[in-house]
mmCIF file of C-alpha atoms in Angstrom:
data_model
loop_
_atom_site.group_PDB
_atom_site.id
_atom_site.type_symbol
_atom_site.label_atom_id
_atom_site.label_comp_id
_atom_site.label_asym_id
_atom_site.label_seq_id
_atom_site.Cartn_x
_atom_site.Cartn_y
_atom_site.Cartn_z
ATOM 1 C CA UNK A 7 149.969 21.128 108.564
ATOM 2 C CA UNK A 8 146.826 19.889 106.913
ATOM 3 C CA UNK A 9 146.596 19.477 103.199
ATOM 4 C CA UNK A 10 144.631 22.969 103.214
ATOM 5 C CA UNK A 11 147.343 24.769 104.805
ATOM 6 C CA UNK A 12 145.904 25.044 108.457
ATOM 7 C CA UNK A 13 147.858 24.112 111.369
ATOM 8 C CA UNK A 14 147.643 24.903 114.953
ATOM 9 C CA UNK A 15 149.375 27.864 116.473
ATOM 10 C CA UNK A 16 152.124 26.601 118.279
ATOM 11 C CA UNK A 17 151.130 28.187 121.138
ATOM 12 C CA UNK A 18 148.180 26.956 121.479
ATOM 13 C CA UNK A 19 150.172 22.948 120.764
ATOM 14 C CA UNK A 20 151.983 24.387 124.224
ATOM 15 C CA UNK A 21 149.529 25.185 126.392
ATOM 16 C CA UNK A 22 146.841 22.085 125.403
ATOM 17 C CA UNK A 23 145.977 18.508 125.428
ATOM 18 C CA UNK A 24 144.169 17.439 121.998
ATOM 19 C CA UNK A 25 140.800 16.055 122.674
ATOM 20 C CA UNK A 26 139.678 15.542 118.951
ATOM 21 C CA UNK A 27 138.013 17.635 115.810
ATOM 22 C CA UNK A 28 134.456 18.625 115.239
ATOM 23 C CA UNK A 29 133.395 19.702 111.710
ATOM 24 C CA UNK A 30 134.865 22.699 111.994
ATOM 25 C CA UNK A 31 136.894 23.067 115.115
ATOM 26 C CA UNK A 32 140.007 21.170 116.721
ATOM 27 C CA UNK A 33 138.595 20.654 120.457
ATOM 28 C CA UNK A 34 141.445 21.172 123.096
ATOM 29 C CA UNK A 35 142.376 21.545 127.147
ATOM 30 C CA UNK A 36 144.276 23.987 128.671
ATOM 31 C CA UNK A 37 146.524 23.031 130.974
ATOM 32 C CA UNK A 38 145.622 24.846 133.841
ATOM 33 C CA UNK A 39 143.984 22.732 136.625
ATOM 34 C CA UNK A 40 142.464 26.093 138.311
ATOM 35 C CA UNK A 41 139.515 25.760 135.512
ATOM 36 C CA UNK A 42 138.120 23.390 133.548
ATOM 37 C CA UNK A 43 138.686 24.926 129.829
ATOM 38 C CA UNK A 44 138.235 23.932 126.458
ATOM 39 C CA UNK A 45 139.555 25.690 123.479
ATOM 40 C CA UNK A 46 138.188 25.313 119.994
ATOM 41 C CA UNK A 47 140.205 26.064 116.944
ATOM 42 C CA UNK A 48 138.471 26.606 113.310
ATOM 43 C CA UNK A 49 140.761 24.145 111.472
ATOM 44 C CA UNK A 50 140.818 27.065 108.417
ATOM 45 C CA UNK A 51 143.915 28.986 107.397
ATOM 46 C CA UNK A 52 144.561 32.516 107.870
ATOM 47 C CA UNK A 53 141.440 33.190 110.165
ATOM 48 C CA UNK A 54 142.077 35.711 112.941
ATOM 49 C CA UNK A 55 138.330 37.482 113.455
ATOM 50 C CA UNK A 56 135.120 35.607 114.242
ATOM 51 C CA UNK A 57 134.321 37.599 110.909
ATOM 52 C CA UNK A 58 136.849 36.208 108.732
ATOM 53 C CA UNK A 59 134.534 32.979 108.956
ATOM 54 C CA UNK A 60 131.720 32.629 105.746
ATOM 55 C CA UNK A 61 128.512 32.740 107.142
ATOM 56 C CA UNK A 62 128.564 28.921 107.393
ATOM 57 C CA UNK A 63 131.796 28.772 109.408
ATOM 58 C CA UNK A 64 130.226 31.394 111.717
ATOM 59 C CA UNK A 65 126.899 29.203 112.320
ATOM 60 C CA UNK A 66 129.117 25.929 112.490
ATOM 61 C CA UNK A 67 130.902 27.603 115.296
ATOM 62 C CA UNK A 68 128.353 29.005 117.269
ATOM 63 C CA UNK A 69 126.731 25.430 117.078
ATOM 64 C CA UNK A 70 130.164 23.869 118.147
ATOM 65 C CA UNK A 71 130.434 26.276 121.060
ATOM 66 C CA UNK A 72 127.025 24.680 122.264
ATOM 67 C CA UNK A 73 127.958 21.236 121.541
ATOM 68 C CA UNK A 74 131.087 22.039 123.629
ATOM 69 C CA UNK A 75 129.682 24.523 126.572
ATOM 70 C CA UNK A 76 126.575 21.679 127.289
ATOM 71 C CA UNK A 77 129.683 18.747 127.332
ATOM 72 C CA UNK A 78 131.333 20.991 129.611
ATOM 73 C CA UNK A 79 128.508 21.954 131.641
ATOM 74 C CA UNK A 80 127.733 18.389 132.186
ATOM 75 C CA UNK A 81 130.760 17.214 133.093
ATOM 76 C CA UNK A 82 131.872 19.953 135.595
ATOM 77 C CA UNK A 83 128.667 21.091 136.869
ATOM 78 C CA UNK A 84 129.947 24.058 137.153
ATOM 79 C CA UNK A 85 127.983 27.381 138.095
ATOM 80 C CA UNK A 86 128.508 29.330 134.992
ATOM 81 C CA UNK A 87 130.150 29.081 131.373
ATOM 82 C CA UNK A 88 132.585 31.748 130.118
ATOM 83 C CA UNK A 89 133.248 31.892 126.454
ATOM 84 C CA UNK A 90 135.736 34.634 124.956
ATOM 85 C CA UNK A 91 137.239 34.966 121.363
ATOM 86 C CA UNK A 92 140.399 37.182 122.341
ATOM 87 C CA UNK A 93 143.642 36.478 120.548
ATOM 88 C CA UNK A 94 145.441 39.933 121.688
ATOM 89 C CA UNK A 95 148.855 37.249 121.880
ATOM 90 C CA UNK A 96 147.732 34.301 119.751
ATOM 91 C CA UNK A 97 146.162 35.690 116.183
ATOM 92 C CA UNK A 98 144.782 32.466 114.920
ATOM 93 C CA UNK A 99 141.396 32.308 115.968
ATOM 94 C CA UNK A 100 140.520 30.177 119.326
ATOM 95 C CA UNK A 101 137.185 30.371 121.549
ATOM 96 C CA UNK A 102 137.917 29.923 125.044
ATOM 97 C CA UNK A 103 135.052 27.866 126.569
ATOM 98 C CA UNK A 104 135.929 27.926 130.252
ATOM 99 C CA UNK A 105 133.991 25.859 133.387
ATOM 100 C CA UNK A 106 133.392 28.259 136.332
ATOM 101 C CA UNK A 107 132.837 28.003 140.199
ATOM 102 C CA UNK A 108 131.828 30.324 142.667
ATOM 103 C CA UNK A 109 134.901 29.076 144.876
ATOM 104 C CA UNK A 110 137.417 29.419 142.072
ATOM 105 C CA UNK A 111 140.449 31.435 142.047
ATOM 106 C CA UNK A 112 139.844 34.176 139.544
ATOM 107 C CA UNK A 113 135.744 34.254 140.683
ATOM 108 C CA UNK A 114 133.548 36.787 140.258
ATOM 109 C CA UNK A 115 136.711 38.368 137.976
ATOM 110 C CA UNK A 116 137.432 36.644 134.293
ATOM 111 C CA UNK A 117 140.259 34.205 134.652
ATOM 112 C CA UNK A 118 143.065 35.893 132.905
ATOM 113 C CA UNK A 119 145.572 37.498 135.139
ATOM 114 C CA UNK A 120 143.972 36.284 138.125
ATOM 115 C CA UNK A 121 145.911 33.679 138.828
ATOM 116 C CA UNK A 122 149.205 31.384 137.769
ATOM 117 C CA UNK A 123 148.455 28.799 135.929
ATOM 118 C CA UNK A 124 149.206 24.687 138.100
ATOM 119 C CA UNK A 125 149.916 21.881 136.622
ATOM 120 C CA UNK A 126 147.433 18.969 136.233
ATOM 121 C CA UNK A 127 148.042 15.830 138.093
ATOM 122 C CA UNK A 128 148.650 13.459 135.087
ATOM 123 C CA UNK A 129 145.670 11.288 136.663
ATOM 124 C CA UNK A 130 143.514 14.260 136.491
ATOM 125 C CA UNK A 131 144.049 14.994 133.609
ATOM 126 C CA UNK A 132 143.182 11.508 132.035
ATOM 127 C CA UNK A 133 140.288 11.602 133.522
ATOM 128 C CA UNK A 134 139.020 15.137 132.270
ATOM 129 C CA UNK A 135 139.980 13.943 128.934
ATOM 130 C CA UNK A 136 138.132 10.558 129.017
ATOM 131 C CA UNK A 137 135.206 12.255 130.391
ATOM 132 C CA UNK A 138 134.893 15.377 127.594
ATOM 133 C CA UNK A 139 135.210 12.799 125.288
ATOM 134 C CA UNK A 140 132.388 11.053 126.209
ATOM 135 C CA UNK A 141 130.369 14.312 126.795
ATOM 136 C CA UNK A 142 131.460 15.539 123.919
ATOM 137 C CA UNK A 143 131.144 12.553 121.592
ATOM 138 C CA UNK A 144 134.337 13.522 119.579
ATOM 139 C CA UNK A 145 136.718 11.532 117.467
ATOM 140 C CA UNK B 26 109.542 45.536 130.519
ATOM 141 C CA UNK B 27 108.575 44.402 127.160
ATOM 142 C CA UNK B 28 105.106 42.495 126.684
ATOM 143 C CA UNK B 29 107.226 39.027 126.925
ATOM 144 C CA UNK B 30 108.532 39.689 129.982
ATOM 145 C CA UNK B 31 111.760 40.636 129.176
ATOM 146 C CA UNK B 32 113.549 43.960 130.424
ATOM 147 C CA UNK B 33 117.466 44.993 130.722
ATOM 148 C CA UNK B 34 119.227 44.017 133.127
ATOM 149 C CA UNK B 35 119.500 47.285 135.773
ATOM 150 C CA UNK B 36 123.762 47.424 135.835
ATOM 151 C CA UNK B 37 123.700 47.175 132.233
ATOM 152 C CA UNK B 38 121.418 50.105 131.852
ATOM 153 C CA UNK B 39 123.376 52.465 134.058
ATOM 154 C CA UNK B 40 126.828 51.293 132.357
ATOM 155 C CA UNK B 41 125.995 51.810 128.854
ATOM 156 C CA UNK B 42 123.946 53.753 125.979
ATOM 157 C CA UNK B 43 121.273 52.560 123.818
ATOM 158 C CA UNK B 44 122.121 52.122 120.439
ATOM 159 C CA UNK B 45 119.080 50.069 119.242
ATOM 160 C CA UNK B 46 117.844 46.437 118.611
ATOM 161 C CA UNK B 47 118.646 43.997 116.120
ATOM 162 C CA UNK B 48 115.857 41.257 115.645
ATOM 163 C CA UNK B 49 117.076 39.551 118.512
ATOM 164 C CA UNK B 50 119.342 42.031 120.696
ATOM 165 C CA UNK B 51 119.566 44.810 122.245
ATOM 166 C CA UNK B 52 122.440 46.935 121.117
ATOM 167 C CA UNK B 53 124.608 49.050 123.677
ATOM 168 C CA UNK B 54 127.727 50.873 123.866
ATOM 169 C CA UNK B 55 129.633 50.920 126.805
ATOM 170 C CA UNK B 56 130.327 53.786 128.705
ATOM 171 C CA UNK B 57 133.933 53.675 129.114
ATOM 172 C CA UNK B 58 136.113 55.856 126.943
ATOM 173 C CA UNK B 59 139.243 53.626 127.642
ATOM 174 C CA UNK B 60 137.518 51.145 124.672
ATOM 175 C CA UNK B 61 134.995 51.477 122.178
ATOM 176 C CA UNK B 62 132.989 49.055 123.226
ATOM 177 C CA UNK B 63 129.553 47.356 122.069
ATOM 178 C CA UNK B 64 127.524 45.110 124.189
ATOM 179 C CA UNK B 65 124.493 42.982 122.848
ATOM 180 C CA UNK B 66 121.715 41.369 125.023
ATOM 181 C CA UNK B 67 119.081 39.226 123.443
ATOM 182 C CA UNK B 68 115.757 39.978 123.885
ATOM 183 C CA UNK B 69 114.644 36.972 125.255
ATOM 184 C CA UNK B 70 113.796 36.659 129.259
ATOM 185 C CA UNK B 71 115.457 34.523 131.964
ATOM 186 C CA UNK B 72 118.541 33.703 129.451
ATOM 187 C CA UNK B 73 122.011 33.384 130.962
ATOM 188 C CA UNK B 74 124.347 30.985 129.012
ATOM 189 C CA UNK B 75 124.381 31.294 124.986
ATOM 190 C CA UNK B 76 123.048 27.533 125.227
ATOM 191 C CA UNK B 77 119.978 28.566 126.917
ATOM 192 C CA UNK B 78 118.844 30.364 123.802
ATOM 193 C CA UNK B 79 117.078 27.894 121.218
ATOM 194 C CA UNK B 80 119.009 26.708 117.921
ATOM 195 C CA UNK B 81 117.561 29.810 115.823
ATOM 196 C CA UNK B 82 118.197 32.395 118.765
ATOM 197 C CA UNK B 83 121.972 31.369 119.000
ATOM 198 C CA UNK B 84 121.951 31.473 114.650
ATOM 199 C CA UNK B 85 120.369 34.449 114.910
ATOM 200 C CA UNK B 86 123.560 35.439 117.885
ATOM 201 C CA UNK B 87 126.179 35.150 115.938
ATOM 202 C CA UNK B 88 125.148 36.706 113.231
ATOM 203 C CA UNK B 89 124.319 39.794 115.160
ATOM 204 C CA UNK B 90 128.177 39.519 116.850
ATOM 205 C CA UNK B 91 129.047 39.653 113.078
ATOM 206 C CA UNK B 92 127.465 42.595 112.177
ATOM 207 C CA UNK B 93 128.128 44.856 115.043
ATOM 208 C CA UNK B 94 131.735 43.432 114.366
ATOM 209 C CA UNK B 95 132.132 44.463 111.001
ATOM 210 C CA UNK B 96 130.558 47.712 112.209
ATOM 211 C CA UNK B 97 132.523 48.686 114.724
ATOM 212 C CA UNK B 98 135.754 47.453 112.949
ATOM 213 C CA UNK B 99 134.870 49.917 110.281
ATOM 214 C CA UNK B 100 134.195 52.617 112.030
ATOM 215 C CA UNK B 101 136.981 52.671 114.475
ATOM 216 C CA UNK B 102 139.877 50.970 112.444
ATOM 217 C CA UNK B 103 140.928 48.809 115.032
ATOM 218 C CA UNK B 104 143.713 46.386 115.753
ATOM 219 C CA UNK B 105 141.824 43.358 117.012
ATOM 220 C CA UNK B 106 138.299 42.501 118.271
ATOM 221 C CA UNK B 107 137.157 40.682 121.627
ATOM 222 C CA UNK B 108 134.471 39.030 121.664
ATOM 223 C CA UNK B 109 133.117 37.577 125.066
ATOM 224 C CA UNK B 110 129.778 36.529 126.797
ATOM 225 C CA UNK B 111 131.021 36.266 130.867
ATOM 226 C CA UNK B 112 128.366 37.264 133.002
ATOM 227 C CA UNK B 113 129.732 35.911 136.168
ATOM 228 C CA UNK B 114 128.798 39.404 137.506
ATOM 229 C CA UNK B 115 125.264 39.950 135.717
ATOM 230 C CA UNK B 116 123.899 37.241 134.885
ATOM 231 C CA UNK B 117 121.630 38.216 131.929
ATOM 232 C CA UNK B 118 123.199 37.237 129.049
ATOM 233 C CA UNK B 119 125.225 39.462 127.091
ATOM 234 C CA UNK B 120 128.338 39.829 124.533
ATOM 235 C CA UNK B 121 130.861 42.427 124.711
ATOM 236 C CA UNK B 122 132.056 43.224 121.608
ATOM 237 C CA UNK B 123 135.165 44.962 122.113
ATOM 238 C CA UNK B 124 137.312 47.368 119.451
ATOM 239 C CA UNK B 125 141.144 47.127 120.902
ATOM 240 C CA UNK B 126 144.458 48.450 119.558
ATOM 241 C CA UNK B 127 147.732 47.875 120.448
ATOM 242 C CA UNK B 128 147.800 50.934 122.139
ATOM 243 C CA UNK B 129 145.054 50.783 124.326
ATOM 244 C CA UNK B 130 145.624 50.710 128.248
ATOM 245 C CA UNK B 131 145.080 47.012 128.190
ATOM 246 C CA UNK B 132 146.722 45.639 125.258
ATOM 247 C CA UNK B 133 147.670 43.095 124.737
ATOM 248 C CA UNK B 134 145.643 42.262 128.252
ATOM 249 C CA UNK B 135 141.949 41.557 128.375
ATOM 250 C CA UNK B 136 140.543 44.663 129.211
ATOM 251 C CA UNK B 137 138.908 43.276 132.427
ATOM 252 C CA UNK B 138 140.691 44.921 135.444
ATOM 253 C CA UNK B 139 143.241 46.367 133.852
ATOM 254 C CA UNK B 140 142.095 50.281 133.654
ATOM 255 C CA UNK B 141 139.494 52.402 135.652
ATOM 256 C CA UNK B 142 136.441 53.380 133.237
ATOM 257 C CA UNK B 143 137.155 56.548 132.072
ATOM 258 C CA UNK B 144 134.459 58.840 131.203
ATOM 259 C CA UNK B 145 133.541 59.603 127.740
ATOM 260 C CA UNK B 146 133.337 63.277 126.490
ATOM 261 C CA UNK B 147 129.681 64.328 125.651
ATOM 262 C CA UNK B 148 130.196 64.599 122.293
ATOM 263 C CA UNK B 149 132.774 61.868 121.945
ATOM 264 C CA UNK B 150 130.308 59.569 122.625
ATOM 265 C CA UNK B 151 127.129 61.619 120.475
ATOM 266 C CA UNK B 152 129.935 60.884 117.754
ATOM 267 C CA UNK B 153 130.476 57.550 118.767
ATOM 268 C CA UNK B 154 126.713 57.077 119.263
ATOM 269 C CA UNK B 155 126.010 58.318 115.264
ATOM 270 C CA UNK B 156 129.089 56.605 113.385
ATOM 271 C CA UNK B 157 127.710 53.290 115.061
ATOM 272 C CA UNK B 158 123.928 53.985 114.084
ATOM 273 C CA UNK B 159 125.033 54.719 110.601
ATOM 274 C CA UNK B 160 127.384 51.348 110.238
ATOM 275 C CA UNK B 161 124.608 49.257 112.339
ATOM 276 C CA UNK B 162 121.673 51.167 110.310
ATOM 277 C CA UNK B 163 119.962 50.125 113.539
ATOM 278 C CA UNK B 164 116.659 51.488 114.874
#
């Protein structure tokens, strides 16, 4: 828990690798090698809604979603970005920022349900993470 | 098509009402009775990812999400909002703004496959149609 009383969900600790903070947000991976996705996390407390955010969180995000989405972009090449604030299971607030391909599973259909989620080769992994960090110019 | 060359995308036309425009979008509601169910396009031609728009346009973005947010939070009481720009199917940029409660068809799914759209009574919607004009106070 940080001194201001934030922590991650532990859910989210599950189901990610930590790639660093931005201002505002705590920059993860899902593991789930069928997409390339990031997840951002507004390190404040108590924050469910894009809403709850001041006006300033809500710009800082929106900016951190584009720092994140053009890292992602980059790195993947993919063919089109999908970004979702859902939290239906997980309340504390998370932006899904997810790389998609023509030839993935889930494709045209939004990922969730479409498919199980597979393990990353470790390797694979690594390297994602090395390379969003560079992209992504992140602590 | 407006004078700059921008003009709504055809499947979101037949798919949804007008509601009006903020400064930058377009405000819909979509016509499935399962959800009530905003959807906002900016105004702005040949956009497809939120980082195509310009700094100010995706300021401008979020702060629309916000208010059609708070809007439709008040005026349906919800449980929980979705928020998500997709667009792997049309690509024109645009956000669904989603009202959910955890008794909807989907919950606690995305609401993305889960249900056939259902049609919306006439004057379901003409009330939907006027609580949202009067919370948006939207031209």
């Amino acid at each position: 828990m940080n001194l201001d009383g934030w922590s991650l969900h532990p859910q989210l600790a599950r189901d990610t690798v930590e790639l660093g903070d931005f201002p505002l947000s705590r920059a993860l991976i899902a593991k789930d090698a069928n997409y390339p996705w990031l997840i951002l996390v507004p390190r404040r407390p108590d924050i469910v809604e894009i809403i709850d955010l001041d006006e300033e969180g809500q710009a800082q995000l929106i900016g951190e979603i584009a720092r994140a989405s053009r890292g992602l972009k980059s790195a993947t090449q993919c063919d089109k970005l999908n970004v979702a604030a859902l939290g239906n299971a997980v309340p504390q607030l998370h932006v899904h920022i997810i790389a998609r391909y023509k030839t993935d599973k889930a494709w045209p259909k939004p990922i969730w349900g479409a498919a199980e989620p597979t393990d990353y080769e470790p390797t694979a992994m690594d390297r994602f993470v090395r390379a969003m960090k560079q992209e992504l110019d992140i602590a």
